[in-house]
mmCIF file of C-alpha atoms and ligand atoms in Angstrom:
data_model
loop_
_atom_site.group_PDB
_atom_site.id
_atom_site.type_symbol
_atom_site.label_atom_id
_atom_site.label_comp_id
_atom_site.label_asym_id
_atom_site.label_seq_id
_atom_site.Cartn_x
_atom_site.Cartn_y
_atom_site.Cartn_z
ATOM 1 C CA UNK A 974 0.000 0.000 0.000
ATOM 2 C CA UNK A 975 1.323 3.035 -0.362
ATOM 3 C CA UNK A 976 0.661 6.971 0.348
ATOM 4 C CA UNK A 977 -2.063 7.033 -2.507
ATOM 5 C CA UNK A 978 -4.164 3.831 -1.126
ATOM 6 C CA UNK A 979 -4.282 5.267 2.373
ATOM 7 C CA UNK A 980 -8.038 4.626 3.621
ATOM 8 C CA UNK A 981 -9.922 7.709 3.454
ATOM 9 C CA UNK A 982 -11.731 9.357 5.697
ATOM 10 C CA UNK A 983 -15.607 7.395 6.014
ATOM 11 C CA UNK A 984 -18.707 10.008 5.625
ATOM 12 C CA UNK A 985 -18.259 11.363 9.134
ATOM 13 C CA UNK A 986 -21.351 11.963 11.754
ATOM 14 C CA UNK A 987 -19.159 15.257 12.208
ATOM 15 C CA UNK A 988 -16.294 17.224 10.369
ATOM 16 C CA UNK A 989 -14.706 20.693 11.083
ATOM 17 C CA UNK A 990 -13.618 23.304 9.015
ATOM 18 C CA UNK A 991 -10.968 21.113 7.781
ATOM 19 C CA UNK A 992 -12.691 17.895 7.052
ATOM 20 C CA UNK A 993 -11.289 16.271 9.758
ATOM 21 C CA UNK A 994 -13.626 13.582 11.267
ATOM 22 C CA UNK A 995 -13.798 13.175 15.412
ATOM 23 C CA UNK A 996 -12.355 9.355 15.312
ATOM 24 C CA UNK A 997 -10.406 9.384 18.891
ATOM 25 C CA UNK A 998 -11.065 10.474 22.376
ATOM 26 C CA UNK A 999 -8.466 10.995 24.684
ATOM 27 C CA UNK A 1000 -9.695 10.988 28.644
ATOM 28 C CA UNK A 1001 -8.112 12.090 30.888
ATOM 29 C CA UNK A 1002 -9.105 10.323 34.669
ATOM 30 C CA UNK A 1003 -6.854 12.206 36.779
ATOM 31 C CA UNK A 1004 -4.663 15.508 37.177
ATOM 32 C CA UNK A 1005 -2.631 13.461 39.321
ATOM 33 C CA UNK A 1006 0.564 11.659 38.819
ATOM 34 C CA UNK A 1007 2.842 9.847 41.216
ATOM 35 C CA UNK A 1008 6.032 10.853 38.917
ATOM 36 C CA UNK A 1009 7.375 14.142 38.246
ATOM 37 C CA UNK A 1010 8.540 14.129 34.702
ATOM 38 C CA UNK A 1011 11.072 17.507 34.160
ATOM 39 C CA UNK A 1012 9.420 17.890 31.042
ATOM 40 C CA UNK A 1013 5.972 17.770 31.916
ATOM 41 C CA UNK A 1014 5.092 18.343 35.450
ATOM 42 C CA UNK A 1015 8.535 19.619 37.455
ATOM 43 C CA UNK A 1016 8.348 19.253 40.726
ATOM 44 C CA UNK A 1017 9.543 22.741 41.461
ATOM 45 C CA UNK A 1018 6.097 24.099 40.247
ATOM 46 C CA UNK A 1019 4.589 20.877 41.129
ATOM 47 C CA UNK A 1020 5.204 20.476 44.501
ATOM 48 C CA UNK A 1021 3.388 19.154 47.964
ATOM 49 C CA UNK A 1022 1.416 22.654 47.786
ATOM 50 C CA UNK A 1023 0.347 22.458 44.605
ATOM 51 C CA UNK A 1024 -3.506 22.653 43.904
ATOM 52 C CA UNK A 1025 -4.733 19.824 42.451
ATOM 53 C CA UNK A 1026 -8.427 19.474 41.256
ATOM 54 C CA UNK A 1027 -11.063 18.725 44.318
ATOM 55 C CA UNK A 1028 -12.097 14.986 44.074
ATOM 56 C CA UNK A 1029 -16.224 17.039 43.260
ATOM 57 C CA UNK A 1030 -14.555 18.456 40.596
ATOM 58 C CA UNK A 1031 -13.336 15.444 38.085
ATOM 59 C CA UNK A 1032 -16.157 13.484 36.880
ATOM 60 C CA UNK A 1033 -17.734 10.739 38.345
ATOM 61 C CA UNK A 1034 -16.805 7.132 35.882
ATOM 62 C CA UNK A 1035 -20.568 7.675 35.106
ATOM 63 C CA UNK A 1036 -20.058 11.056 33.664
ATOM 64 C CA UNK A 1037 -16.928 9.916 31.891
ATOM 65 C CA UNK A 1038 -18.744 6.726 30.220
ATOM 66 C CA UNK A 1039 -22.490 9.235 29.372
ATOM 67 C CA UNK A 1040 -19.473 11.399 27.684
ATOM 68 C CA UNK A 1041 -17.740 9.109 25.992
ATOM 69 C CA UNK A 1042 -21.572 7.383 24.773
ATOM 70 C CA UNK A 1043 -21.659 10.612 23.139
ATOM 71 C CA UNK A 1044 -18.792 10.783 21.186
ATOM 72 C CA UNK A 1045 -18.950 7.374 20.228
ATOM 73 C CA UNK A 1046 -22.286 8.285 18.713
ATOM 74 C CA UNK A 1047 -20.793 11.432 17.002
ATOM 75 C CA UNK A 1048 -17.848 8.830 14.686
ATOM 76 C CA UNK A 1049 -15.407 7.913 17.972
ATOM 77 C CA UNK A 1050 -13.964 4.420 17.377
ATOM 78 C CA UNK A 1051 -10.772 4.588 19.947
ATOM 79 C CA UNK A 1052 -10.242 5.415 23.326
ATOM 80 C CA UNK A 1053 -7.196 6.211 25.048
ATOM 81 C CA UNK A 1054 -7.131 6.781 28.774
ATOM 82 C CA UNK A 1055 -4.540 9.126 30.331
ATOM 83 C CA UNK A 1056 -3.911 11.571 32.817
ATOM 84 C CA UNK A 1057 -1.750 12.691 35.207
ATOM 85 C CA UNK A 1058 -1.238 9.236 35.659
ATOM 86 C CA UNK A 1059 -4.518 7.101 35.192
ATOM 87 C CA UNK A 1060 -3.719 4.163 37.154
ATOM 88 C CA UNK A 1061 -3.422 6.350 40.076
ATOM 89 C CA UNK A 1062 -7.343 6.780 39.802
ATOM 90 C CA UNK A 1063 -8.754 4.314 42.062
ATOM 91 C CA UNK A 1064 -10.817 1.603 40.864
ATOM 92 C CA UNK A 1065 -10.088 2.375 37.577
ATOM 93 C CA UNK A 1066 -10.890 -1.262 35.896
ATOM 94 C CA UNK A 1067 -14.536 -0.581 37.056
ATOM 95 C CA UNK A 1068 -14.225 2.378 34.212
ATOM 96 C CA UNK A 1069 -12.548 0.124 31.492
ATOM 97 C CA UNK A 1070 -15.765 -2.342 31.960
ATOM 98 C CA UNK A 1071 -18.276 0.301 32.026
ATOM 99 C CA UNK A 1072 -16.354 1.655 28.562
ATOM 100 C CA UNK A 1073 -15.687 -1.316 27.292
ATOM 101 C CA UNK A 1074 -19.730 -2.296 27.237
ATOM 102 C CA UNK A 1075 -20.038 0.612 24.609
ATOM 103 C CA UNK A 1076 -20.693 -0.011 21.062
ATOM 104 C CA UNK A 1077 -20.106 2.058 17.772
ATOM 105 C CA UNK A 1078 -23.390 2.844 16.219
ATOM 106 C CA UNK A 1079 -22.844 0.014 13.828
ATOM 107 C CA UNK A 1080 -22.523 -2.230 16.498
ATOM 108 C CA UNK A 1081 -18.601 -2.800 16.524
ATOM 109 C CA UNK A 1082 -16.673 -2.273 19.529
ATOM 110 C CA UNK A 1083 -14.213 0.567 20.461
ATOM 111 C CA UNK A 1084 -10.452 0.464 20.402
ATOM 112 C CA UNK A 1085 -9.813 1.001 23.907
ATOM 113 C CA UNK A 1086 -6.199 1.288 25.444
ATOM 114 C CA UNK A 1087 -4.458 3.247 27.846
ATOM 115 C CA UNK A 1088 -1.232 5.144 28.645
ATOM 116 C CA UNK A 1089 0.346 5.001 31.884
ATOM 117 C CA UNK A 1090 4.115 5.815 33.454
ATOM 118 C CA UNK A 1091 3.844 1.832 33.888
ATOM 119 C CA UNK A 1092 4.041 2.126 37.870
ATOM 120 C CA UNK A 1093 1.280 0.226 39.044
ATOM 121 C CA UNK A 1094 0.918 -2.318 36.123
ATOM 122 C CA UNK A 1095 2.184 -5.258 37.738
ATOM 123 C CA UNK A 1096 -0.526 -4.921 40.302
ATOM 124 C CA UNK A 1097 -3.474 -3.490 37.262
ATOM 125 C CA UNK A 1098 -2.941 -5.236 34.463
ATOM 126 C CA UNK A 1099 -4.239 -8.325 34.696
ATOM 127 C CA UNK A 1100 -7.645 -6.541 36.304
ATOM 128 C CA UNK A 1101 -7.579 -3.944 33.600
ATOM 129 C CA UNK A 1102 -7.289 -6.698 30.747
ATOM 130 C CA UNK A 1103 -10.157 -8.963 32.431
ATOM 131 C CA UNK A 1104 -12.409 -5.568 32.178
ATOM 132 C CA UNK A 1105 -11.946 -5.079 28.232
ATOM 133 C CA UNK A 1106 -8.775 -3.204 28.096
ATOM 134 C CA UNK A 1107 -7.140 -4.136 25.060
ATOM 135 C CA UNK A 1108 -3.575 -2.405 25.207
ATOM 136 C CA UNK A 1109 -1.050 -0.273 26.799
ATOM 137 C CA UNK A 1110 1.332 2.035 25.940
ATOM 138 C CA UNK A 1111 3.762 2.783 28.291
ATOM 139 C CA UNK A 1112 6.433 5.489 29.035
ATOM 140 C CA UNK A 1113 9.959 5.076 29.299
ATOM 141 C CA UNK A 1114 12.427 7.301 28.376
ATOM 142 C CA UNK A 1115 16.040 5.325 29.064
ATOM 143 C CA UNK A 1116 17.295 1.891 30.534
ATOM 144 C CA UNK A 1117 19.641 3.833 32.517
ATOM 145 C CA UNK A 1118 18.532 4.368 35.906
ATOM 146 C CA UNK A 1119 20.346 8.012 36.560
ATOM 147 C CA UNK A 1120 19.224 9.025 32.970
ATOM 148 C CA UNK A 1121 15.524 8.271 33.683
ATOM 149 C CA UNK A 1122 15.344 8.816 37.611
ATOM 150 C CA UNK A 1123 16.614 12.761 36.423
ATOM 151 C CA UNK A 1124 13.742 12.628 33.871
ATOM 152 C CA UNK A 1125 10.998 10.910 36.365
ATOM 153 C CA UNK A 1126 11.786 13.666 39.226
ATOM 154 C CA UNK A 1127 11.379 10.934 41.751
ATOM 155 C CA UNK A 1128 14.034 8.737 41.129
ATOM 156 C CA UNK A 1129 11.376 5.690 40.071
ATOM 157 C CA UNK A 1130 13.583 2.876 39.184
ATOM 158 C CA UNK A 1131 13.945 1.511 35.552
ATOM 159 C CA UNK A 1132 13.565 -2.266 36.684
ATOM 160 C CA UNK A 1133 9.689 -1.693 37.839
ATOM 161 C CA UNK A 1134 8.723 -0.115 34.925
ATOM 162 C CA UNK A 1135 10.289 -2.891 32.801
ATOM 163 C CA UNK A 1136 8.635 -5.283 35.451
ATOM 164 C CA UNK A 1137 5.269 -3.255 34.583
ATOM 165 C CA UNK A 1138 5.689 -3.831 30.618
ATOM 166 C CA UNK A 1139 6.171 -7.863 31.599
ATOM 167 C CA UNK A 1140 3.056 -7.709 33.332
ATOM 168 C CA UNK A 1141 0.642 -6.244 30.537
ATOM 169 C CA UNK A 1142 2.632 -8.442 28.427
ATOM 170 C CA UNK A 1143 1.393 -11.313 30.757
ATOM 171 C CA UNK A 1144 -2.143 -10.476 31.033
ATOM 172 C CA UNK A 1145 -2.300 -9.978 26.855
ATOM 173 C CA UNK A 1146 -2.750 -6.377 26.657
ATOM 174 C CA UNK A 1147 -0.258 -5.924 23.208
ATOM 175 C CA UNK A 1148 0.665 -5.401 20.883
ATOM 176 C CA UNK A 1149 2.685 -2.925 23.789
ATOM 177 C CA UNK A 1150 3.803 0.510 22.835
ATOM 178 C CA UNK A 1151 6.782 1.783 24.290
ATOM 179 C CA UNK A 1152 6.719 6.195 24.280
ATOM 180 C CA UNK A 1153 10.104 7.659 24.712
ATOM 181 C CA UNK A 1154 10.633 11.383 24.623
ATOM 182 C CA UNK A 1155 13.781 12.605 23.661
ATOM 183 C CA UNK A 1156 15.603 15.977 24.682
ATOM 184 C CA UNK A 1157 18.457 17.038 23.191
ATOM 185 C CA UNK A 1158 21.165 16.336 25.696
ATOM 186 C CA UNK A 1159 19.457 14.439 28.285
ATOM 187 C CA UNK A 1160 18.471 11.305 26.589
ATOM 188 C CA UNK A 1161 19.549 10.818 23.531
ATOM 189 C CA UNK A 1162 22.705 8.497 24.256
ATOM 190 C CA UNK A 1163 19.512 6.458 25.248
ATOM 191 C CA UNK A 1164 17.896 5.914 21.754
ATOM 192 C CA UNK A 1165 19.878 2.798 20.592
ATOM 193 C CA UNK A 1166 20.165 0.791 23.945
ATOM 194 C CA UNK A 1167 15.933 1.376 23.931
ATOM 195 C CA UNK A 1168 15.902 0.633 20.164
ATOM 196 C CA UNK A 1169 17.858 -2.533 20.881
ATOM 197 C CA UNK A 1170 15.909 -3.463 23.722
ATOM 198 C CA UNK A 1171 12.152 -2.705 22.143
ATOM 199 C CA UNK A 1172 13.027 -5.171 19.283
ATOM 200 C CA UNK A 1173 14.866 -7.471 21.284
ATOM 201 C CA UNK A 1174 11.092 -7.776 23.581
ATOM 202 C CA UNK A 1175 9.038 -7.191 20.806
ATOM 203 C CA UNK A 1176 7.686 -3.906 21.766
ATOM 204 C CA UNK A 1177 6.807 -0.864 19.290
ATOM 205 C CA UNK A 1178 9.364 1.884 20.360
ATOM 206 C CA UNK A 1179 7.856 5.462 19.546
ATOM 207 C CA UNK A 1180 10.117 8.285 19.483
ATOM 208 C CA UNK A 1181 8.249 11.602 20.797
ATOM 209 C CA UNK A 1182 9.362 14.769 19.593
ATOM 210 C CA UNK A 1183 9.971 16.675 22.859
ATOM 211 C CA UNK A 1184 6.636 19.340 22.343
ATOM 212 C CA UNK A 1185 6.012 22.812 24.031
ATOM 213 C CA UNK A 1186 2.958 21.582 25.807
ATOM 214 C CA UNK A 1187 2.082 24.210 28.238
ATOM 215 C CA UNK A 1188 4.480 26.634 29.942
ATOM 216 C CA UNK A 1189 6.173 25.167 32.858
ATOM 217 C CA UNK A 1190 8.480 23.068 30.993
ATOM 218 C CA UNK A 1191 10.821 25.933 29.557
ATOM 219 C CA UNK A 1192 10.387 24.296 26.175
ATOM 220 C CA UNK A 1193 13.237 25.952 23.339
ATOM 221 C CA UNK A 1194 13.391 24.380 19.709
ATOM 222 C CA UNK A 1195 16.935 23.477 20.580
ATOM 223 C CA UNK A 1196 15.832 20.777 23.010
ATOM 224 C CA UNK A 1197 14.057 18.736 20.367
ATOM 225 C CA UNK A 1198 16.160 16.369 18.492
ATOM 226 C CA UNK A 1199 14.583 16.070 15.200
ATOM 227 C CA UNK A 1200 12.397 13.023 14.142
ATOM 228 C CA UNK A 1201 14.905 12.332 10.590
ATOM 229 C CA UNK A 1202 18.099 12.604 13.338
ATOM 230 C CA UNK A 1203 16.684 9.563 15.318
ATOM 231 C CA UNK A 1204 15.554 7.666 11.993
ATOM 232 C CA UNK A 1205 19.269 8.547 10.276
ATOM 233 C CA UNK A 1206 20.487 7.457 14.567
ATOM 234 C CA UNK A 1207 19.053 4.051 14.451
ATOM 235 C CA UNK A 1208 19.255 3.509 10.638
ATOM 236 C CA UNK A 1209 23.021 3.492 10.787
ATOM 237 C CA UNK A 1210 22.774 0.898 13.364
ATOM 238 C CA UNK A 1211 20.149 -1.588 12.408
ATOM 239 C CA UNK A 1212 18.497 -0.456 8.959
ATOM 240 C CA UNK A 1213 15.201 0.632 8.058
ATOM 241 C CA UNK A 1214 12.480 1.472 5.509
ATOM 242 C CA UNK A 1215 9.636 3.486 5.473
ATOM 243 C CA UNK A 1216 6.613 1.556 6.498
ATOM 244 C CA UNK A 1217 3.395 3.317 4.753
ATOM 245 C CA UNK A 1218 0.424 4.036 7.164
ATOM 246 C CA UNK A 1219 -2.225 2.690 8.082
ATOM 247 C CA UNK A 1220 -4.823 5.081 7.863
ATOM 248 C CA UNK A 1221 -5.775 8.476 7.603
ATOM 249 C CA UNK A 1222 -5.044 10.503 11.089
ATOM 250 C CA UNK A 1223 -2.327 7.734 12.088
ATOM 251 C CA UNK A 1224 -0.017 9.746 14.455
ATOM 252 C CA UNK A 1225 3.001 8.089 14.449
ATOM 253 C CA UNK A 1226 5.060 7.466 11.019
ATOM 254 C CA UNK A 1227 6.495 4.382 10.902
ATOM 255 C CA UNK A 1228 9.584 2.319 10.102
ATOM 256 C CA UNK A 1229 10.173 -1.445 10.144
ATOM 257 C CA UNK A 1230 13.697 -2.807 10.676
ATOM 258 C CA UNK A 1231 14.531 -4.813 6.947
ATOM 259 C CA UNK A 1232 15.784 -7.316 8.589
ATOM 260 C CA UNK A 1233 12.080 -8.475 9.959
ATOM 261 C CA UNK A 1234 12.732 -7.301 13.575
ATOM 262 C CA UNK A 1235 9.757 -5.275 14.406
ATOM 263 C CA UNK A 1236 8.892 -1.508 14.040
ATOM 264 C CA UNK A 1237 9.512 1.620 15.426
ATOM 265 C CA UNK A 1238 7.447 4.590 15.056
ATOM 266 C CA UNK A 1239 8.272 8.682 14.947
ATOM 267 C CA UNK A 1240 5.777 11.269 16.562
ATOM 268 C CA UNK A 1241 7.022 14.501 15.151
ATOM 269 C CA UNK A 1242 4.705 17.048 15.981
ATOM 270 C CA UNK A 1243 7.251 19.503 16.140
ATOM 271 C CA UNK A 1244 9.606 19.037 12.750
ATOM 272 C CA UNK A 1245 6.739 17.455 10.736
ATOM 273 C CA UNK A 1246 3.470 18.440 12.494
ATOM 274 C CA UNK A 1247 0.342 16.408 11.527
ATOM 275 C CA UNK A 1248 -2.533 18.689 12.220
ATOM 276 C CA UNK A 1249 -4.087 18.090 8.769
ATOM 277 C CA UNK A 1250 -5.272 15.080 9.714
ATOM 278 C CA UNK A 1251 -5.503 15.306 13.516
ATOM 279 C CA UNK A 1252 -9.079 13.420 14.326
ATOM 280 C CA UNK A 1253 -8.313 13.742 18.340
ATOM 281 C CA UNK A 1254 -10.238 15.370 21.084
ATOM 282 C CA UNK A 1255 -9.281 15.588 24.582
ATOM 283 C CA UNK A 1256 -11.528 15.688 27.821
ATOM 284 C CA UNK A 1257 -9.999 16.797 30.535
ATOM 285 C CA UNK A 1258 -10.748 15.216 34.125
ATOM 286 C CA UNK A 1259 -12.999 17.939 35.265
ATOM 287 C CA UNK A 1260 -14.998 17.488 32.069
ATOM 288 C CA UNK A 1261 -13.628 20.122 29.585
ATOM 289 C CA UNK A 1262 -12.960 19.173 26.006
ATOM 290 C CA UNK A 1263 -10.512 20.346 23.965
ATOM 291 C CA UNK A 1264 -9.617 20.334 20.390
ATOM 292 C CA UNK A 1265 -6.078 20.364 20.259
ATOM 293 C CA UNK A 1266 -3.692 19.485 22.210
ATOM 294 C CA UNK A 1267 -2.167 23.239 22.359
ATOM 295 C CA UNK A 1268 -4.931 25.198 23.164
ATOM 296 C CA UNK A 1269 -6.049 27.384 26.674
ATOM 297 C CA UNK A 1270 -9.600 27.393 25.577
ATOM 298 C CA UNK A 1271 -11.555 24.139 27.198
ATOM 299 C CA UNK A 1272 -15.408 23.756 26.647
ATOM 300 C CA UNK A 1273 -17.069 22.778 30.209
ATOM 301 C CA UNK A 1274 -19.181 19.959 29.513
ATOM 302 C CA UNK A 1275 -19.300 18.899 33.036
ATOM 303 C CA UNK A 1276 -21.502 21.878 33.658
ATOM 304 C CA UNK A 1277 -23.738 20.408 31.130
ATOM 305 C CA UNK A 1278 -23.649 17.048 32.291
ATOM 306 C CA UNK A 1279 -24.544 18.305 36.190
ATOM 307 C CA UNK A 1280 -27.144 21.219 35.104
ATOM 308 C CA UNK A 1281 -30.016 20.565 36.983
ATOM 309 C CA UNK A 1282 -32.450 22.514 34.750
ATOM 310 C CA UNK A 1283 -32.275 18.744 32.577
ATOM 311 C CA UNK A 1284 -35.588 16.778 32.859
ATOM 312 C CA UNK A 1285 -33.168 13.840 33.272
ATOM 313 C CA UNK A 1286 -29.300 12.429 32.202
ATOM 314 C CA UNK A 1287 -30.649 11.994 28.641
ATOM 315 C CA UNK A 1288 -31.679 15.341 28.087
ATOM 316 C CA UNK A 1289 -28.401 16.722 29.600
ATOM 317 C CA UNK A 1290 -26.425 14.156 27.232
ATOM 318 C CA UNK A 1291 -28.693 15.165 24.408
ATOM 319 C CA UNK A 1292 -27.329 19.062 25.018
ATOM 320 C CA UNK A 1293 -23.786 17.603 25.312
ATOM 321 C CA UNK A 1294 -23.957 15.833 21.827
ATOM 322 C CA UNK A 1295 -25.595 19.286 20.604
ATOM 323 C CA UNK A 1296 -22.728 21.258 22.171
ATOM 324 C CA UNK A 1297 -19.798 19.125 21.014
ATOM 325 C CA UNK A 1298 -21.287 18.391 17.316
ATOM 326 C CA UNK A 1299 -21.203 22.165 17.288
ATOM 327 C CA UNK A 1300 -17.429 23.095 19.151
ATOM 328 C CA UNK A 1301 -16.407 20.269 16.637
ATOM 329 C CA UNK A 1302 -17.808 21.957 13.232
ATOM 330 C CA UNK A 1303 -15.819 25.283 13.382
ATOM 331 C CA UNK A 1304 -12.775 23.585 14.759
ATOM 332 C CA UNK A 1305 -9.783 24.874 12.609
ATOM 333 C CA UNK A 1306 -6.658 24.268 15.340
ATOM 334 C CA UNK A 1307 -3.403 23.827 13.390
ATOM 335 C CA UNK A 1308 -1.413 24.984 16.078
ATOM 336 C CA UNK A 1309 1.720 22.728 15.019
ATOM 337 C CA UNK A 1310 1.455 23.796 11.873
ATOM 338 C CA UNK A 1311 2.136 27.516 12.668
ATOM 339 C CA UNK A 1312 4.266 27.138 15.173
ATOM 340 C CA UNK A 1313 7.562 28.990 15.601
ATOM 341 C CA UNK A 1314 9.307 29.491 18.898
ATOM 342 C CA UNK A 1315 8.391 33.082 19.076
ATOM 343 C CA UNK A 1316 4.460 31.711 19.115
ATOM 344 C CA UNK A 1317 5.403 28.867 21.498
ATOM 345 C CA UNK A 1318 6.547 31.791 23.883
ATOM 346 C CA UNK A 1319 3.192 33.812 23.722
ATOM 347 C CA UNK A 1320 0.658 31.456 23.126
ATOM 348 C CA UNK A 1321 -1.333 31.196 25.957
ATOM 349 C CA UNK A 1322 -2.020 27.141 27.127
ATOM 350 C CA UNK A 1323 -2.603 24.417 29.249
ATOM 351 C CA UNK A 1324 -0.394 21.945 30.921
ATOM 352 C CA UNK A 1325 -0.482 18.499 29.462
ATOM 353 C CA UNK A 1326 -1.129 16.929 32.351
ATOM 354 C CA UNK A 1327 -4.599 19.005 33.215
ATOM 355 C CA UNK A 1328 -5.637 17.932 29.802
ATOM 356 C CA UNK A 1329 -4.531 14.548 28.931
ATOM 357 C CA UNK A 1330 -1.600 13.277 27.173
HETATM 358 N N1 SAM B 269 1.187 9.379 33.028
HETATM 359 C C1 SAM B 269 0.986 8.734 31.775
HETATM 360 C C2 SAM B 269 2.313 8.433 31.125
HETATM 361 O O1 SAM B 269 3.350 8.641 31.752
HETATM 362 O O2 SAM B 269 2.320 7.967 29.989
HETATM 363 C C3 SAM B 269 0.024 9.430 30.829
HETATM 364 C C4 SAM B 269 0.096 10.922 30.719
HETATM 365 S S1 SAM B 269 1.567 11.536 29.961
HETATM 366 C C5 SAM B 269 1.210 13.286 29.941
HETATM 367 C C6 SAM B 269 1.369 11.034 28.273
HETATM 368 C C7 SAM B 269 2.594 11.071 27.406
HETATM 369 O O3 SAM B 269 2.955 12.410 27.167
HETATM 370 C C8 SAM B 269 3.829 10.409 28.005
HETATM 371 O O4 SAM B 269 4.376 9.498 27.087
HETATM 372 C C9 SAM B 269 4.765 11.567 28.221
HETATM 373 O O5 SAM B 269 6.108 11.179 28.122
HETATM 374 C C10 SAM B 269 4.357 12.514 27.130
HETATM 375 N N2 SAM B 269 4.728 13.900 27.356
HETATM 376 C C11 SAM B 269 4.495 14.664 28.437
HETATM 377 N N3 SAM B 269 4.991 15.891 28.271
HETATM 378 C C12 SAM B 269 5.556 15.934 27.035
HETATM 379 C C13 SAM B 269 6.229 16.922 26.267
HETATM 380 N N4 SAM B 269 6.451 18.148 26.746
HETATM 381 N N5 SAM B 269 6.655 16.586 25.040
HETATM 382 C C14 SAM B 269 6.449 15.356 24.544
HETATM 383 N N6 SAM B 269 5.809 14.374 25.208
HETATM 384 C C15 SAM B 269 5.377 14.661 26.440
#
């Protein structure tokens, strides 16, 4: 197959300005997370005083599966789970069964995974699979202990997180995606030892492209190694071609290893943004929604959902579908596309963590 014979977009329930579909829903279960990733929530900023959201103020798993009914009525086939850290949300298989009951309006079921720090997998994933979660992706951003305990914040050791990725590998929730996020400096002598190891377990390393999400991170374009570098990186070491994908909105590009070992995968948002065919929408765990992942402007559908002028919960869900079939038809975010580092630097936004990764 190649670029030509992509699948196109189906006759979406809803497009925006663009003609981009709503396909996947991103939820976000928590604000909080038991790591303190220097690139995403520092634990100078994020410290023992920081305000996190009121337990009133996330939604309830009901709200989060009359939501997601919703968009899975407006075209969404996949959902991820995220956070903050989602397995730190108590209870959360009890959500993965209540989301996993939905079906797509032609009767199919969802795509339904998950991405986690991999912390509390050996204890979760065998309940999480037996619920209806299908796979994990999990984040890891070196083998070496003093590179990643800098990166974590908390000093989490390697070992449990690669004892995590064993576990969903035990309870069947692959094919397993690996997420690595690479900063110029920090972690790049990591790329080939992960490379190595990924293909070695059979897991599908994805190289992220170190992205300005919010403002606490002190993001410059100097700190991103560039998508092609890591490609030309592991190329030289164990060759690669291009691997076409797989459809339309696919966020990582992919490369196989010629010699049959297994894939890796390139999320570039920064050097080769994607927004043209970005199908994504984000709800945040105190029920906004957002349309791009680099935005300030969230649409509270939790007020919605608890608005007690409703008759009843299908009216209010009713008014939801109403409200996001709406937000979704003038959506025209390309913010990757337009980005520079002078925008990055005035462009107001949220943290990734309050909105879901
Ligand atoms: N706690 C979970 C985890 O660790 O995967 C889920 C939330 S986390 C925000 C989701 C993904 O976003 C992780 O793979 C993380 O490494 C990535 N991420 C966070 N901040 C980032 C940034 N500034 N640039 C690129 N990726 C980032």
């Amino acid at each position: 197959m190649d670029g030509s014979t992509v699948r196109p977009f189906a006759v979406p329930a809803v497009a925006d300005t663009l003609g981009r579909p709503l396909h996947d829903l991103r939820i976000s279960v928590t604000d909080r997370c038991n790591f303190r990733c220097t690139y995403c929530m520092p634990k100078e900023i994020f410290g023992p005083d920081f305000a996190f959201l009121p337990r009133s103020e996330v939604l309830t798993f009901e709200e989060i599966e009359r939501v997601a009914r919703v968009f899975v009525g407006l075209g969404v086939e996949k959902l991820r789970l995220t956070g903050g850290e989602p397995l730190v949300r108590r209870d959360l298989p009890v959500l993965v069964e209540m989301l996993a009951a939905i079906r797509r309006p032609d009767g199919a079921a969802l795509d339904l995974t998950l991405t986690t720090n991999g912390s509390a997998l050996r204890r979760l994933a065998a309940p999480l699979a037996a619920a209806g979660l299908q796979r994990v992706t999990v984040s890891l951003d070196s083998l070496d202990d003093a590179v990643f305990s800098a990166m974590n914040g908390v000093d989490y050791p390697v070992a449990k997180v690669v004892d995590g990725i064993a576990a969903a590998a035990e309870a069947g929730l692959g094919p397993i995606k690996i997420n690595m996020v690479v900063r110029r400096g920090i972690n790049e002598t990591s790329v080939l030892p992960m490379s190595r190891w990924a293909r070695d377990e059979g897991l599908i390393l994805r190289f992220i492209e170190y992205m300005d999400v919010g403002h606490t991170n002190g993001w410059r374009m100097d700190d991103v190694v560039p998508a092609d570098e890591l490609v030309a990186l592991v190329d030289a070491a164990m060759p690669l071609e291009a691997e076409p994908p797989r459809y339309r909105g696919e966020v990582a590009t992919r490369y196989r290893y010629r010699d049959g070992g297994g894939e890796i995968g390139l999320i570039a948002s920064v050097t080769q943004p994607f927004c043209g065919d970005c199908t994504r929408a984000r709800i945040s765990a105190d029920g906004h929604f957002y349309t791009c992942l680099f935005t300030a402007e969230g649409h509270d559908l939790r007020a919605i959902l608890r608005d007690p002028s409703h008759v009843d919960e299908a009216a209010a869900d009713a008014t939801v579908h109403d409200a996001v079939a709406a937000i979704w038809r003038v959506r025209d975010d390309r913010y990757s596309d337009i980005r520079t580092e002078a925008t990055s630097a005035s462009l107001p936004r949220i943290e990734m963590f309050a909105m879901g990764g």
